[in-house]
Short mmCIF file of C-alpha atoms in Angstrom, two decimals:
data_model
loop_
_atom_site.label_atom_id
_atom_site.label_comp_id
_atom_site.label_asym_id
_atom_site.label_seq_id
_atom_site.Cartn_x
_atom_site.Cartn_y
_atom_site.Cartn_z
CA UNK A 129 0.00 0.00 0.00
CA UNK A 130 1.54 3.35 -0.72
CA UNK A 131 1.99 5.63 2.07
CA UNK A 132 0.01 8.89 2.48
CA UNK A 133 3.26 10.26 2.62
CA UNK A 134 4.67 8.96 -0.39
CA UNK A 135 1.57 10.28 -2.45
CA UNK A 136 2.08 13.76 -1.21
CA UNK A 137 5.99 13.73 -1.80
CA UNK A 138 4.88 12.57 -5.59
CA UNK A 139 2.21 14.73 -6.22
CA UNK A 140 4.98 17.68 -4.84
CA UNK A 141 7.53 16.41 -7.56
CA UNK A 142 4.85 15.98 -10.27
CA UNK A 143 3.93 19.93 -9.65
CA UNK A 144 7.31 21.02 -9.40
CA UNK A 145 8.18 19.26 -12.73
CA UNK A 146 5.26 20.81 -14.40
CA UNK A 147 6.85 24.66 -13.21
CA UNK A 148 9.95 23.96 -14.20
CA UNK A 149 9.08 22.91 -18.07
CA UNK A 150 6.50 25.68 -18.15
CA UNK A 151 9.53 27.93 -17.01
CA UNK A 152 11.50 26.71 -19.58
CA UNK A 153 8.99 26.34 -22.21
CA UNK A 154 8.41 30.42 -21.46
CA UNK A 155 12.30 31.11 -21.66
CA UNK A 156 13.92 29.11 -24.42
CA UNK A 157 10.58 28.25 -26.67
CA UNK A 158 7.73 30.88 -26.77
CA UNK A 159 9.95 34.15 -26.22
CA UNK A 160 11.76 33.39 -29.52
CA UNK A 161 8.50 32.28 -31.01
CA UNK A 162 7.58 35.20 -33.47
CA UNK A 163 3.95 35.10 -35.36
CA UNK A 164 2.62 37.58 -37.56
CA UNK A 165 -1.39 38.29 -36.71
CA UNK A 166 -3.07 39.59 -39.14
CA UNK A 167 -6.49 41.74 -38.72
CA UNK A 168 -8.84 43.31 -40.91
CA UNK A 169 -10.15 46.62 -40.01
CA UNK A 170 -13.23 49.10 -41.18
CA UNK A 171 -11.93 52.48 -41.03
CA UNK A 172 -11.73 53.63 -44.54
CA UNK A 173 -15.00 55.56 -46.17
CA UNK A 174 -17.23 53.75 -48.78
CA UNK A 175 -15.22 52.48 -51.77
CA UNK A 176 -12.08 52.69 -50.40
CA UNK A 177 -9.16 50.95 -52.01
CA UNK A 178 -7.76 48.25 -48.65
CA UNK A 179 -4.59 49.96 -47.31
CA UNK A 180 -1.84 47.59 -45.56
CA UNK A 181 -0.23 48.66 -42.31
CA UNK A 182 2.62 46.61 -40.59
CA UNK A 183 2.99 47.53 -36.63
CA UNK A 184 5.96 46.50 -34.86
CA UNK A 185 6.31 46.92 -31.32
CA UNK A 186 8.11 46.34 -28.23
CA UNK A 187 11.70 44.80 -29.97
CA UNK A 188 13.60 45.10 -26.34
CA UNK A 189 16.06 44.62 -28.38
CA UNK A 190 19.41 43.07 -26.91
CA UNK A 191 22.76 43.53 -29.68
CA UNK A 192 22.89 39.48 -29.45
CA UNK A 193 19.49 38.77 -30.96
CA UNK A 194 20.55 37.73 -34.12
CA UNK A 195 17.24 35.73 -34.98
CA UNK A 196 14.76 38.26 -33.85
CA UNK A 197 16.57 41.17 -35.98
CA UNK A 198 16.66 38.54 -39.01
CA UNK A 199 12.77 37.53 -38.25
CA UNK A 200 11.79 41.94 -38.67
CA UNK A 201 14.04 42.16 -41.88
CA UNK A 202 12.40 39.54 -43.29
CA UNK A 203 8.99 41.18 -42.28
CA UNK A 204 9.42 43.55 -45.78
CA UNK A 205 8.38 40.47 -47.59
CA UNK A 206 4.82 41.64 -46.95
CA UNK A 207 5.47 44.75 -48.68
CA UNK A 208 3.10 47.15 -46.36
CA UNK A 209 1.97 50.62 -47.75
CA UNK A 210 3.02 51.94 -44.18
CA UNK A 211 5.30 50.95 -41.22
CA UNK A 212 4.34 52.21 -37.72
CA UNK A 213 6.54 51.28 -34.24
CA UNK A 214 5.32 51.97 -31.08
CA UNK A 215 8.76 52.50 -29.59
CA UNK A 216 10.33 49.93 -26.81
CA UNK A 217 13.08 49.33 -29.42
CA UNK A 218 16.10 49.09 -26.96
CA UNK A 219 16.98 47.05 -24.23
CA UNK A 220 20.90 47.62 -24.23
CA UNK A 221 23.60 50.70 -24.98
CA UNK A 222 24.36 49.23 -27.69
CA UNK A 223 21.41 47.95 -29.69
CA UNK A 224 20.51 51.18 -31.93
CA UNK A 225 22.53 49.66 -34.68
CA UNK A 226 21.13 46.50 -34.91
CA UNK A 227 17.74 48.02 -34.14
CA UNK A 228 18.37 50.22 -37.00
CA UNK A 229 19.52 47.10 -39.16
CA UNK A 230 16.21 45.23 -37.90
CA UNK A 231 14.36 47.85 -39.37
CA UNK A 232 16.76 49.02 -42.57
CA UNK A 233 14.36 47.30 -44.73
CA UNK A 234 11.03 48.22 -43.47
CA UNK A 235 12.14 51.98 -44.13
CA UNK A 236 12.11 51.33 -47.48
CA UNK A 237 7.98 51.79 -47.05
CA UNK A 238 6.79 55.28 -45.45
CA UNK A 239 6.77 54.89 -41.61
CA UNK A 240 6.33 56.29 -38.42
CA UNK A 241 7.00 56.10 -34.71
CA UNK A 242 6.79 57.02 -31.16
CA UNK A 243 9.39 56.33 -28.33
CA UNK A 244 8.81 53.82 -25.28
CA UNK A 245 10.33 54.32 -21.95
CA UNK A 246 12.67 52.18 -22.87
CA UNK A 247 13.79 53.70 -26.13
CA UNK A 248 15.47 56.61 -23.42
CA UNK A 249 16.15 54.18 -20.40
CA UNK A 250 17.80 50.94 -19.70
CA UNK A 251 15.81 48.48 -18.32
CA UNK A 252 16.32 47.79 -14.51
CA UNK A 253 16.01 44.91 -12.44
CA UNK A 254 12.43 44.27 -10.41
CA UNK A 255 11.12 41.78 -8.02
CA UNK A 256 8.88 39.15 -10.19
CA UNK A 257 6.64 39.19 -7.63
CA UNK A 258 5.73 42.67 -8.10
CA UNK A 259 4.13 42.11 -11.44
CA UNK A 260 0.86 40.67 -9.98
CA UNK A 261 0.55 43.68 -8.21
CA UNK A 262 -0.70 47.63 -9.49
CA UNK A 263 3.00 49.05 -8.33
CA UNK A 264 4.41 47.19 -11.21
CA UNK A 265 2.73 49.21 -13.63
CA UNK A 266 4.05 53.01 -12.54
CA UNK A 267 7.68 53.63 -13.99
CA UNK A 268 10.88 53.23 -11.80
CA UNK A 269 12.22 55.32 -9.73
CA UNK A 270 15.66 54.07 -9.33
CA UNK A 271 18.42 55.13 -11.37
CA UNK A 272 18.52 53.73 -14.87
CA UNK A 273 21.11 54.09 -17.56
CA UNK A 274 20.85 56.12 -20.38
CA UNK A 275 19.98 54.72 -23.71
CA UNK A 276 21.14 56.77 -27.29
CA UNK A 277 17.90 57.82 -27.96
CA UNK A 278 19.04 61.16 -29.74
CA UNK A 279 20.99 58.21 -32.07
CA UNK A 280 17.90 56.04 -32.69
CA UNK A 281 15.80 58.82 -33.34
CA UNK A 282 18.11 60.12 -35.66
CA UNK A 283 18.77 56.83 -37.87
CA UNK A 284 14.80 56.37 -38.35
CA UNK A 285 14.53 59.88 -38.96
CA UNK A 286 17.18 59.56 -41.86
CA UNK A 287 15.04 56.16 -43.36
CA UNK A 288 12.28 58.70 -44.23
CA UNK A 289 9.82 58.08 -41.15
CA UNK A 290 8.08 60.27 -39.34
CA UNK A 291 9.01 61.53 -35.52
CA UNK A 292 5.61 61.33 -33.82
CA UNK A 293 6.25 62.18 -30.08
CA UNK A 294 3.87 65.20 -29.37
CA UNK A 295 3.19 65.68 -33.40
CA UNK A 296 0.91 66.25 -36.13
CA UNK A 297 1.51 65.47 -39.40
CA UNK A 298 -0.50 63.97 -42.43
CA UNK A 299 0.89 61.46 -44.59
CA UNK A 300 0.29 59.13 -47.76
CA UNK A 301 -0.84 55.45 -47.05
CA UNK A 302 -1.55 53.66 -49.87
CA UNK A 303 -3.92 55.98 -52.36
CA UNK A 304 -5.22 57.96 -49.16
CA UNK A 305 -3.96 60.51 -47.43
CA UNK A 306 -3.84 59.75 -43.61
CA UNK A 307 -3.37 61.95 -40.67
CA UNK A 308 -1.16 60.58 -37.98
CA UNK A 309 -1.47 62.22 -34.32
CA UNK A 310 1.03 61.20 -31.78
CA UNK A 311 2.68 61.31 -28.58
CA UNK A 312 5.92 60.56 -26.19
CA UNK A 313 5.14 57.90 -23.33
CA UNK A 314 2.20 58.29 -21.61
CA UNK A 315 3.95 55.70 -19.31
CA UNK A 316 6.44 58.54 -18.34
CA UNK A 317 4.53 60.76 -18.32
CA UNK A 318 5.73 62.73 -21.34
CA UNK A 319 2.68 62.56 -23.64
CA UNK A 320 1.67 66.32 -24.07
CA UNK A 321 -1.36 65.45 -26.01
CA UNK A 322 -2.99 69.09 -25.87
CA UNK A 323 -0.22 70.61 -27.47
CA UNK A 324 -1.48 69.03 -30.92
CA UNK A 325 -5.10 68.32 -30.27
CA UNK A 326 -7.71 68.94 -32.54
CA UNK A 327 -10.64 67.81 -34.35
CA UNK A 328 -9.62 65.36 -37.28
CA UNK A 329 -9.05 66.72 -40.54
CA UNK A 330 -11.80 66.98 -42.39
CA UNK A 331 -10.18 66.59 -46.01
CA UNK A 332 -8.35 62.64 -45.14
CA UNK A 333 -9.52 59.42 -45.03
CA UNK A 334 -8.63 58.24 -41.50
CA UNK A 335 -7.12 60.02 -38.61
CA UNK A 336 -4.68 57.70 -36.75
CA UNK A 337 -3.69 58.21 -32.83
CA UNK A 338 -0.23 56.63 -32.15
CA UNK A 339 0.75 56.09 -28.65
CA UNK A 340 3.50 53.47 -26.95
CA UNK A 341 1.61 52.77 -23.49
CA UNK A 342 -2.22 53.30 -23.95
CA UNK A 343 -3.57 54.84 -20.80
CA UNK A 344 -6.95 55.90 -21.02
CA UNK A 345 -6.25 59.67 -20.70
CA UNK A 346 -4.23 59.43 -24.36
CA UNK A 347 -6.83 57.22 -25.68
CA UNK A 348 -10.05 59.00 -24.54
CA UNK A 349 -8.63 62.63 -25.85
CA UNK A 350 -7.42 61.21 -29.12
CA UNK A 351 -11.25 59.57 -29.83
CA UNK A 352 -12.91 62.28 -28.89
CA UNK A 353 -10.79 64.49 -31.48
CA UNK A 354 -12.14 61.86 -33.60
CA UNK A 355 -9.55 59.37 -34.19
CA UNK A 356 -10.76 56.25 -36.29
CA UNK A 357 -8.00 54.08 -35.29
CA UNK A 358 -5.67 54.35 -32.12
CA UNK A 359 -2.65 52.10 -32.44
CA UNK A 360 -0.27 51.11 -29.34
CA UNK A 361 1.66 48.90 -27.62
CA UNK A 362 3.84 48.36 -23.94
CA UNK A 363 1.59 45.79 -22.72
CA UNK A 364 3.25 42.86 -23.95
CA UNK A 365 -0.21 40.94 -24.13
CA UNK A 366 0.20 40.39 -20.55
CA UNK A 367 3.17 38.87 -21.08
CA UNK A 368 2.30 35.89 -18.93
CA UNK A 369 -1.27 35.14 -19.63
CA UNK A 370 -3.78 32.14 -18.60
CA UNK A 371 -4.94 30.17 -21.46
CA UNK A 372 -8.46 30.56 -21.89
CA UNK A 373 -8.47 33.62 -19.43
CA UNK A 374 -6.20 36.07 -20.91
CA UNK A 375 -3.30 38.39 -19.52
CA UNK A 376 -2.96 39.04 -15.97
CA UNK A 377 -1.85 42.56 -15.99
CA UNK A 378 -1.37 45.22 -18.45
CA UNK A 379 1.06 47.19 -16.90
CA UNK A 380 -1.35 50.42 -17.30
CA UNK A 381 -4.56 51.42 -16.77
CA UNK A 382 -5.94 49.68 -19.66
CA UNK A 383 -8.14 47.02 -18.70
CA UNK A 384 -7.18 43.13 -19.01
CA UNK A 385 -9.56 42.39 -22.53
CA UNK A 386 -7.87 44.75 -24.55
CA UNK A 387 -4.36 43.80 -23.61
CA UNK A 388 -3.94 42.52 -27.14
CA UNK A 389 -5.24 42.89 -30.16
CA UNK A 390 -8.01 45.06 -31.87
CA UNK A 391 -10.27 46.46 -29.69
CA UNK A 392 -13.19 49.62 -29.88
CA UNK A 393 -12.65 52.73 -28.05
CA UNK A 394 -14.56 55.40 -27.16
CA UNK A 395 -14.12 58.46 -24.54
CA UNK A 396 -15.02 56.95 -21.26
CA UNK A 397 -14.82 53.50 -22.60
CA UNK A 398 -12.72 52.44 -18.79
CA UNK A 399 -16.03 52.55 -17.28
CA UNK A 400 -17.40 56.15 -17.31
CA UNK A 401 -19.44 55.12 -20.74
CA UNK A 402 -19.87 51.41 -20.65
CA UNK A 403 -22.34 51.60 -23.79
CA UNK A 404 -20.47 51.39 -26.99
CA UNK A 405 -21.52 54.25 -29.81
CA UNK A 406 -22.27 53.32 -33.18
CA UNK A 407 -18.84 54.77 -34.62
CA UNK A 408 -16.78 53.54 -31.89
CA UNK A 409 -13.11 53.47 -32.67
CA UNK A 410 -10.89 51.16 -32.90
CA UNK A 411 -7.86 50.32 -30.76
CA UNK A 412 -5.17 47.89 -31.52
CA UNK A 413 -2.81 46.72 -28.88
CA UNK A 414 0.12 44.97 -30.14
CA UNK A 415 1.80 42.16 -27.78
CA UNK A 416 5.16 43.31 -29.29
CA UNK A 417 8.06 41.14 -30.88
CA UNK A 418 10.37 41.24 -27.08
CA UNK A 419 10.84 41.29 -22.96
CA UNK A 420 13.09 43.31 -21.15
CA UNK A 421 16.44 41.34 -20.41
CA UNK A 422 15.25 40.30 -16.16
CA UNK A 423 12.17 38.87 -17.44
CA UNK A 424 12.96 36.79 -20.55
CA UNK A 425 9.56 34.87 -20.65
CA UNK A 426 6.54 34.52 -22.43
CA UNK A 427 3.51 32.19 -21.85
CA UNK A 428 0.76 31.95 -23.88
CA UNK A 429 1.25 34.88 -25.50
CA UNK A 430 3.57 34.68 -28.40
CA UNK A 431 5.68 37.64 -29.54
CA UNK A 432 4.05 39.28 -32.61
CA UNK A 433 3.75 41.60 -35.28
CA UNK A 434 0.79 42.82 -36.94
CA UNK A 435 -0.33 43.08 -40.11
CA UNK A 436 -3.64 45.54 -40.39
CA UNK A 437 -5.48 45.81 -43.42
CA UNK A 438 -7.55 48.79 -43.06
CA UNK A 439 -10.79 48.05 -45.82
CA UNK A 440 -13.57 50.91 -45.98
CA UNK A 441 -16.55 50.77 -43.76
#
């Protein structure tokens, strides 16, 4: 007869087994796991011709990571009429040249970005066990290293994209023009959203919001200026999620549903207006392509790009 003692000690090993090949299963498997996820997306007016928008988000990139910079090159296959990044490029002094060879030949499309945190500031060590928990989601405040960002901004600059932390601009996406409204990292705090608010253009086809960490302040003001389409990323999906319950935490106020993915938005969508209007935006939320360098794990929630093809309404 096997001893109550016994059955406990293997039920312990059996469990502890099970953590240690998720663990590893998160580290060496689904971090280096890259999908594209493609969506379609209504935006356009009646009898528009389909535009094709790449987002890439998130890279964390480390000067090492040889596959994931091969992985975004090859990305140009696609051939997108427009290239947006939602900044978190960096995770290391020395990454903004191979960041800027990851994305050499997407800037042979039109493009433009915003910076992360982490495009201006090395990534710093944290307690795991603080991710379960709201104080994970405000920015550090111990000292962090400085990252080139005058450098990165400059070399995607010089590949013809357009700079669009606290900016305005309107640009050519396909056979439409577009107006792009952006701004620094809400995450940071150095989104200055009324300094280029407005109503949308009344003479384009879409107005676009553009924002790296998509807290509902950034995403209420840009939809009620009357954004279409608000794209964004930081969240990492969750990072760690539950499989058929989602992410955990989205490391903002944004809530847990749209911590991936394409979404509607509307002002007061976090709870203030609960009822969805008829021309609700939409939000997309990409999971991003990395993880910063003292968390290098994923579960259930590949790394990704995204390939949006915006079709009219």
């Amino acid at each position: 007869m096997t001893s109550p003692i016994r059955t406990t000690l293997t039920a312990v090993a059996g469990v502890a087994a099970t953590g240690v090949a998720g663990v590893a299963y998160a580290a060496l498997v689904e971090r280096n796991w890259f999908a594209l996820r493609e969506e379609t997306v209504p935006v356009l007016p009646a009898g528009s011709q389909p535009v094709r928008l790449l987002q890439v988000s998130d890279l964390h990139l480390m000067p090492d990571q040889r596959r994931k910079i091969a992985w975004v090159r090859d990305l140009a296959a696609l051939a997108p009429d427009f290239v947006v990044n939602s900044g978190d490029n960096l995770a290391h002094v020395d990454a903004v040249g191979p960041l800027l060879r990851a994305m050499e030949p997407l800037m042979e499309f039109p493009g433009a970005f915003v910076l992360g945190s982490n495009d201006r500031f090395g990534p710093v060590p944290k307690n795991p066990a603080r991710y379960l928990t709201p104080s994970y989601a405000k920015a550090p405040k111990a000292p962090r290293t400085d990252l080139p960002v005058d450098e990165l901004v400059a070399g995607l600059r010089a590949g013809g994209w357009s700079d669009l932390d606290n900016a305005r601009t309107t640009v050519t996406m396909g056979p439409h023009r577009v107006e792009l409204v952006g701004v620094d990292d809400p995450h940071i705090e150095y989104d200055r959203y009324a300094a280029v608010s407005g109503p949308a253009a009344p003479d384009v086809a879409l107005t676009v919001g553009l924002v790296h960490a998509p807290y509902q302040r950034v995403l209420d003001a840009m939809t009620a200026d009357g954004a279409g389409l608000v794209l964004a990323g930081h969240t990492h999906g969750g990072q760690l999620a539950v499989p058929f319950y989602g992410a955990l935490v989205t490391n903002c106020d944004l809530d847990r549903g749209r911590a991936k993915g394409l979404s509607r938005w509307w002002p007061g969508a976090g709870g203030q207006v609960p009822t969805e209007p008829e021309r609700a935006a939409y939000l997309h939320v990409s999971a991003g392509l990395g993880t910063s360098p003292y968390a290098p794990v994923r579960f259930a929630c590949r790394p990704e790009a995204t390939l949006l093809t915006l079709v009219a309404r």
